[in-house]
Amino acid sequence: MNPPQFRIGLGHDTHRLGAVGKPLLLGGVLVPHECGLIGHSDADPLLHAITDAILGSLSLGDIGDWFPNTDPRWKDGDSALFLRHAATELVNRGWEIVNLDSIVHAERPKLGPFKRQIEAHIATLLGLPADRVSVKAKSGEAVGPVGRGEAIQAEAVVLVSRRSIG
Ligand code: MG
């Protein structure tokens, strides 16, 4: 059987809102809000979901395996570092990202004005053309932990392909 030329990865993350005085980061972009997200690192659910999707595409475990939230090195850590680390592991194994799609679930703040900026920032972090990255935003329709404004969640899916030789 020929080895596969494409694989996919899926990522999901949840962080609770309520970190007073902590900046709200989504996809590495500072989004003005009255509070940030609670977490060991900078608590960026979108970058965590994308990192997990990249790791998952090659069955490399999850973000907690690579960056345990009990490790003081990652306290208030920049999640862009986690993302770049996963992307480097992918490249080192001979693979590249074809495209990634994602959803951020947040009741507030409204993310519509920030989606394009977040896409561009993630594309830059991954060294991808901007049209390979998609960020969509959904409200929680006033139900569940997202809808009640208690949490922000993110999902991501990534398609990867073997790098062509020569
Ligand atoms: Mg997380």
XYZ file of N, CA and C and ligand atoms in Angstrom:
499
model
N 0.850 -1.193 0.000
C 0.000 0.000 0.000
C 0.890 1.248 0.000
N 0.614 2.157 -0.920
C 1.401 3.386 -0.979
C 1.143 4.227 0.274
N 2.179 4.888 0.777
C 1.952 5.765 1.941
C 1.039 6.929 1.535
N 0.205 7.395 2.458
C -0.716 8.475 2.109
C 0.033 9.779 1.795
N -0.493 10.529 0.858
C 0.083 11.832 0.502
C -0.576 12.964 1.275
N -1.743 12.688 1.858
C -2.474 13.702 2.622
C -2.921 13.103 3.947
N -2.969 13.960 4.960
C -3.547 13.577 6.241
C -4.292 14.796 6.787
N -5.204 14.569 7.736
C -5.910 15.698 8.351
C -5.725 15.670 9.858
N -5.892 16.811 10.493
C -5.834 16.904 11.942
C -6.958 17.785 12.451
N -7.402 17.485 13.667
C -8.530 18.190 14.290
C -8.092 18.704 15.654
N -8.500 19.910 15.988
C -8.167 20.458 17.309
C -9.359 21.181 17.915
N -9.417 21.170 19.236
C -10.492 21.859 19.974
C -9.892 22.396 21.269
N -10.393 23.535 21.725
C -9.925 24.034 23.020
C -10.988 24.931 23.649
N -10.958 24.955 24.963
C -11.868 25.786 25.760
C -11.058 26.520 26.820
N -11.312 27.796 26.997
C -10.777 28.511 28.159
C -11.888 29.359 28.777
N -11.832 29.431 30.105
C -12.826 30.216 30.837
C -12.483 31.693 30.795
N -13.505 32.525 30.614
C -13.321 33.977 30.711
C -13.288 34.388 32.179
N -12.618 35.494 32.455
C -12.651 36.001 33.817
C -11.312 36.379 34.388
N -10.265 36.369 33.563
C -8.946 36.767 34.057
C -8.845 38.288 33.973
N -9.140 38.931 35.100
C -9.143 40.394 35.129
C -7.715 40.908 34.965
N -7.562 41.842 34.065
C -6.244 42.439 33.850
C -5.372 41.670 32.876
N -5.859 40.501 32.405
C -5.087 39.715 31.447
C -5.595 40.020 30.041
N -4.693 40.240 29.081
C -5.161 40.537 27.725
C -5.869 39.342 27.098
N -6.869 39.610 26.277
C -7.578 38.549 25.540
C -6.882 38.362 24.198
N -6.288 37.180 24.020
C -5.580 36.864 22.785
C -6.342 35.779 22.046
N -6.636 36.023 20.779
C -7.293 35.025 19.933
C -6.517 34.938 18.625
N -5.944 33.793 18.375
C -5.093 33.653 17.198
C -3.865 34.546 17.255
N -3.445 34.873 18.456
C -2.267 35.722 18.630
C -2.550 37.209 18.486
N -3.822 37.560 18.284
C -4.196 38.966 18.116
C -4.867 39.459 19.401
N -4.458 40.623 19.849
C -5.041 41.227 21.045
C -6.423 41.779 20.685
N -7.461 41.243 21.351
C -8.832 41.683 21.096
C -9.309 42.427 22.342
N -9.618 43.698 22.222
C -10.017 44.468 23.406
C -11.255 43.869 24.075
N -11.166 43.640 25.385
C -12.292 43.090 26.143
C -12.057 43.392 27.616
N -13.141 43.267 28.397
C -13.041 43.639 29.816
C -12.204 42.647 30.636
N -12.003 41.441 30.115
C -11.177 40.470 30.830
C -10.568 39.502 29.824
N -9.583 38.750 30.288
C -8.943 37.755 29.445
C -9.399 36.353 29.817
N -8.694 35.364 29.288
C -9.038 33.964 29.510
C -8.119 33.350 30.553
N -8.691 32.462 31.359
C -7.954 31.827 32.447
C -7.183 30.629 31.891
N -5.898 30.542 32.204
C -5.102 29.409 31.742
C -3.668 29.567 32.184
N -2.921 28.484 32.060
C -1.527 28.479 32.506
C -0.661 29.343 31.582
N -0.905 29.186 30.283
C -0.155 29.965 29.293
C -0.901 31.275 29.045
N -0.718 31.856 27.874
C -1.503 33.053 27.545
C -2.959 32.706 27.243
N -3.307 31.410 27.260
C -4.696 30.919 27.193
C -5.388 31.295 25.878
N -4.668 31.181 24.778
C -5.223 31.512 23.458
C -5.863 30.247 22.867
N -7.199 30.117 22.944
C -7.826 28.848 22.541
C -7.671 28.553 21.054
N -7.608 29.596 20.233
C -7.499 29.355 18.791
C -6.118 28.805 18.441
N -5.070 29.407 18.981
C -3.733 28.870 18.693
C -3.566 27.478 19.289
N -4.202 27.220 20.426
C -4.110 25.870 21.014
C -4.829 24.848 20.135
N -6.002 25.214 19.621
C -6.742 24.286 18.762
C -5.969 24.012 17.468
N -5.367 25.043 16.893
C -4.600 24.850 15.657
C -3.348 24.009 15.930
N -2.706 24.267 17.050
C -1.527 23.467 17.421
C -1.907 21.997 17.560
N -3.040 21.726 18.209
C -3.498 20.342 18.358
C -3.854 19.721 17.005
N -4.438 20.509 16.107
C -4.782 19.989 14.776
C -3.508 19.607 14.017
N -2.487 20.442 14.096
C -1.222 20.141 13.404
C -0.594 18.880 13.990
N -0.526 18.819 15.327
C 0.049 17.631 15.973
C -0.777 16.391 15.610
N -2.090 16.535 15.626
C -2.965 15.402 15.340
C -2.832 14.894 13.915
N -2.516 15.787 12.991
C -2.426 15.361 11.584
C -1.370 14.278 11.399
N -0.323 14.302 12.218
C 0.732 13.286 12.118
C 0.755 12.366 13.336
N -0.349 12.347 14.088
C -0.448 11.494 15.282
C 0.702 11.743 16.250
N 0.952 13.034 16.515
C 2.068 13.407 17.394
C 1.598 13.777 18.799
N 0.433 13.279 19.188
C -0.042 13.583 20.536
C -0.762 14.917 20.556
N -0.808 15.536 21.742
C -1.512 16.820 21.842
C -0.646 17.836 22.575
N -1.168 19.030 22.643
C -0.393 20.159 23.161
C 0.049 19.910 24.612
N -0.796 19.173 25.361
C -0.453 18.877 26.748
C 0.724 17.917 26.876
N 0.916 17.068 25.856
C 2.076 16.167 25.872
C 3.375 16.958 25.671
N 3.301 17.965 24.821
C 4.504 18.722 24.463
C 4.773 19.868 25.431
N 3.687 20.473 25.930
C 3.826 21.667 26.785
C 2.923 21.512 28.002
N 3.294 20.668 28.959
C 2.405 20.401 30.112
C 2.072 21.682 30.882
N 0.798 21.782 31.298
C 0.409 23.005 32.024
C 0.849 22.973 33.481
N 1.631 21.938 33.822
C 2.246 21.906 35.150
C 3.693 22.398 35.093
N 4.174 22.693 33.887
C 5.571 23.076 33.704
C 5.703 24.600 33.841
N 6.477 25.054 34.841
C 6.582 26.507 35.044
C 7.165 27.249 33.843
N 7.851 26.521 32.939
C 8.397 27.201 31.748
C 7.293 27.799 30.881
N 6.090 27.193 30.929
C 5.010 27.646 30.037
C 4.041 28.577 30.744
N 4.346 28.967 31.990
C 3.471 29.900 32.707
C 3.421 31.210 31.920
N 2.189 31.653 31.614
C 1.965 32.862 30.807
C 2.675 32.788 29.457
N 2.937 31.548 28.996
C 3.706 31.349 27.768
C 2.998 31.864 26.530
N 3.807 32.279 25.565
C 3.314 32.768 24.280
C 2.897 31.553 23.442
N 1.605 31.435 23.142
C 1.124 30.261 22.415
C 1.640 30.205 20.985
N 2.119 31.323 20.470
C 2.738 31.300 19.134
C 3.945 30.360 19.136
N 4.592 30.262 20.274
C 5.736 29.344 20.397
C 5.274 27.890 20.248
N 4.143 27.559 20.859
C 3.602 26.194 20.745
C 3.256 25.892 19.287
N 2.619 26.866 18.656
C 2.189 26.687 17.264
C 3.402 26.481 16.356
N 4.393 27.337 16.509
C 5.572 27.233 15.641
C 6.310 25.921 15.891
N 6.318 25.491 17.132
C 6.981 24.230 17.446
C 6.297 23.074 16.722
N 4.977 23.037 16.770
C 4.228 21.975 16.081
C 4.474 22.046 14.576
N 4.469 23.258 14.023
C 4.674 23.419 12.576
C 6.087 22.968 12.181
N 7.054 23.229 13.038
C 8.428 22.805 12.747
C 8.541 21.285 12.773
N 7.862 20.653 13.739
C 7.862 19.183 13.786
C 7.283 18.609 12.492
N 6.240 19.242 12.001
C 5.589 18.807 10.759
C 6.575 18.883 9.589
N 7.219 20.033 9.450
C 8.160 20.245 8.341
C 9.340 19.277 8.458
N 9.810 19.093 9.679
C 10.971 18.207 9.875
C 10.662 16.760 9.486
N 9.384 16.403 9.508
C 8.980 15.048 9.121
C 8.619 14.965 7.633
N 8.803 16.077 6.897
C 8.595 16.044 5.454
C 7.186 16.385 5.002
N 6.456 17.117 5.847
C 5.076 17.468 5.523
C 4.920 18.987 5.513
N 3.832 19.439 4.865
C 3.503 20.867 4.888
C 1.995 21.049 4.977
N 1.591 22.209 5.470
C 0.159 22.509 5.603
C -0.394 22.923 4.250
N -1.508 22.290 3.860
C -2.217 22.717 2.641
C -3.124 23.894 2.989
N -3.981 23.695 3.970
C -4.839 24.792 4.433
C -5.355 24.469 5.826
N -5.826 25.485 6.503
C -6.469 25.246 7.791
C -7.736 26.074 7.888
N -8.735 25.485 8.527
C -10.011 26.155 8.761
C -10.281 26.116 10.259
N -10.959 27.127 10.761
C -11.178 27.187 12.208
C -12.451 27.966 12.527
N -12.914 27.755 13.749
C -14.071 28.490 14.275
C -13.739 28.936 15.696
N -14.035 30.189 16.002
C -13.980 30.659 17.390
C -15.414 30.883 17.844
N -15.752 30.285 18.988
C -17.088 30.431 19.562
C -16.999 31.409 20.725
N -17.610 32.567 20.575
C -17.574 33.586 21.630
C -18.858 34.400 21.584
N -19.477 34.580 22.733
C -20.666 35.447 22.792
C -20.232 36.912 22.724
N -19.232 37.221 23.486
C -18.612 38.540 23.473
C -17.115 38.351 23.712
N -16.270 39.173 23.192
C -16.567 40.275 22.273
C -16.955 39.756 20.897
N -17.587 40.591 20.129
C -17.913 40.236 18.749
C -16.619 40.237 17.925
N -16.401 39.154 17.195
C -15.088 38.970 16.548
C -15.086 39.324 15.068
N -16.255 39.658 14.536
C -16.319 39.968 13.114
C -15.251 40.947 12.648
N -15.062 42.045 13.376
C -14.074 43.034 12.924
C -12.629 42.529 13.003
N -12.393 41.416 13.654
C -11.022 40.942 13.875
C -10.651 39.711 13.042
N -11.640 39.107 12.386
C -11.384 37.822 11.717
C -10.266 37.899 10.690
N -10.306 38.922 9.828
C -9.290 39.010 8.761
C -7.899 39.242 9.360
N -7.840 40.045 10.405
C -6.553 40.318 11.053
C -6.001 39.038 11.696
N -6.885 38.260 12.309
C -6.453 37.011 12.945
C -5.966 36.022 11.880
N -6.700 35.914 10.779
C -6.266 35.029 9.683
C -4.871 35.411 9.199
N -4.682 36.701 8.971
C -3.393 37.169 8.436
C -2.266 36.881 9.426
N -2.571 37.051 10.711
C -1.533 36.829 11.726
C -1.144 35.353 11.796
N -2.140 34.469 11.770
C -1.848 33.031 11.817
C -1.074 32.608 10.571
N -1.467 33.136 9.405
C -0.744 32.816 8.164
C 0.719 33.241 8.281
N 0.947 34.391 8.863
C 2.325 34.860 9.045
C 3.089 33.943 9.992
N 2.439 33.561 11.103
C 3.110 32.674 12.066
C 3.512 31.354 11.413
N 2.684 30.885 10.469
C 2.932 29.576 9.847
C 3.667 29.688 8.522
N 3.941 30.907 8.073
C 4.625 31.094 6.796
C 3.783 30.642 5.618
N 2.456 30.844 5.723
C 1.529 30.420 4.674
C 0.945 31.640 3.961
N 0.559 31.480 2.680
C -0.217 32.550 2.039
C -1.516 32.773 2.812
N -1.987 34.000 2.841
C -3.148 34.348 3.667
C -4.383 33.535 3.279
N -4.503 33.145 1.998
C -5.727 32.449 1.592
C -5.727 30.974 1.968
N -4.704 30.517 2.692
C -4.706 29.119 3.182
C -5.277 29.022 4.602
N -5.573 30.171 5.198
C -6.030 30.195 6.593
C -7.422 30.808 6.661
N -8.332 30.115 7.334
C -9.704 30.605 7.499
C -10.057 30.644 8.984
N -10.603 31.765 9.420
C -11.087 31.909 10.795
C -12.535 32.379 10.719
N -13.423 31.588 11.303
C -14.829 31.949 11.346
C -15.216 32.219 12.803
N -16.270 32.990 13.000
C -16.688 33.335 14.362
C -18.158 33.001 14.536
N -18.471 32.396 15.684
C -19.851 32.043 16.006
C -20.166 32.540 17.412
N -21.391 33.010 17.609
C -21.839 33.300 18.967
C -22.363 32.007 19.579
N -22.685 32.046 20.856
C -23.235 30.867 21.524
C -24.733 30.889 21.623
N -25.382 31.855 20.924
C -26.852 31.940 20.931
C -27.415 31.971 22.352
N -26.651 32.565 23.261
C -27.101 32.788 24.646
C -27.339 31.509 25.448
N -26.876 30.362 24.937
C -27.001 29.122 25.726
C -25.624 28.470 25.883
N -25.512 27.639 26.912
C -24.264 26.927 27.148
C -23.190 27.860 27.693
N -22.016 27.310 28.005
C -20.945 28.113 28.603
C -20.472 29.252 27.703
N -20.493 29.043 26.391
C -20.106 30.145 25.492
C -21.192 31.217 25.485
N -22.429 30.766 25.333
C -23.542 31.713 25.234
C -23.746 32.529 26.495
N -23.398 31.944 27.639
C -23.514 32.685 28.907
C -22.301 33.570 29.157
N -21.357 33.566 28.243
C -20.176 34.407 28.391
C -19.181 33.876 29.394
N -19.256 32.570 29.695
C -18.336 31.986 30.675
C -17.044 31.483 30.040
N -17.090 31.200 28.741
C -15.931 30.582 28.088
C -15.861 30.996 26.625
N -14.665 30.858 26.074
C -14.465 30.969 24.632
C -13.863 29.646 24.182
N -14.399 29.140 23.059
C -13.923 27.860 22.541
C -13.433 28.043 21.108
N -12.605 27.115 20.666
C -12.122 27.163 19.283
C -11.981 25.748 18.747
N -12.195 25.633 17.458
C -12.002 24.373 16.744
C -11.178 24.659 15.508
N -10.367 23.678 15.133
C -9.548 23.846 13.929
C -9.388 22.507 13.235
N -9.317 22.558 11.920
C -9.000 21.375 11.135
C -7.923 21.781 10.132
N -6.971 20.874 9.941
C -5.857 21.179 9.046
C -5.646 20.013 8.090
N -5.378 20.345 6.831
C -4.985 19.348 5.840
C -3.491 19.508 5.583
N -2.772 18.385 5.624
C -1.324 18.441 5.364
C -0.990 17.486 4.216
N 0.065 17.817 3.506
C 0.514 16.957 2.396
C 2.011 16.716 2.524
N 2.449 15.611 1.928
C 3.891 15.362 1.858
C 4.532 16.424 0.992
N 5.683 16.908 1.442
C 6.403 17.904 0.631
C 6.967 17.203 -0.601
N 6.787 17.843 -1.751
C 7.329 17.259 -2.974
C 8.845 17.352 -2.944
N 9.487 16.312 -3.450
C 10.957 16.267 -3.418
C 11.482 16.844 -4.725
N 12.454 17.732 -4.609
C 13.106 18.305 -5.778
C 12.304 19.418 -6.418
Mg -5.733 25.699 25.913
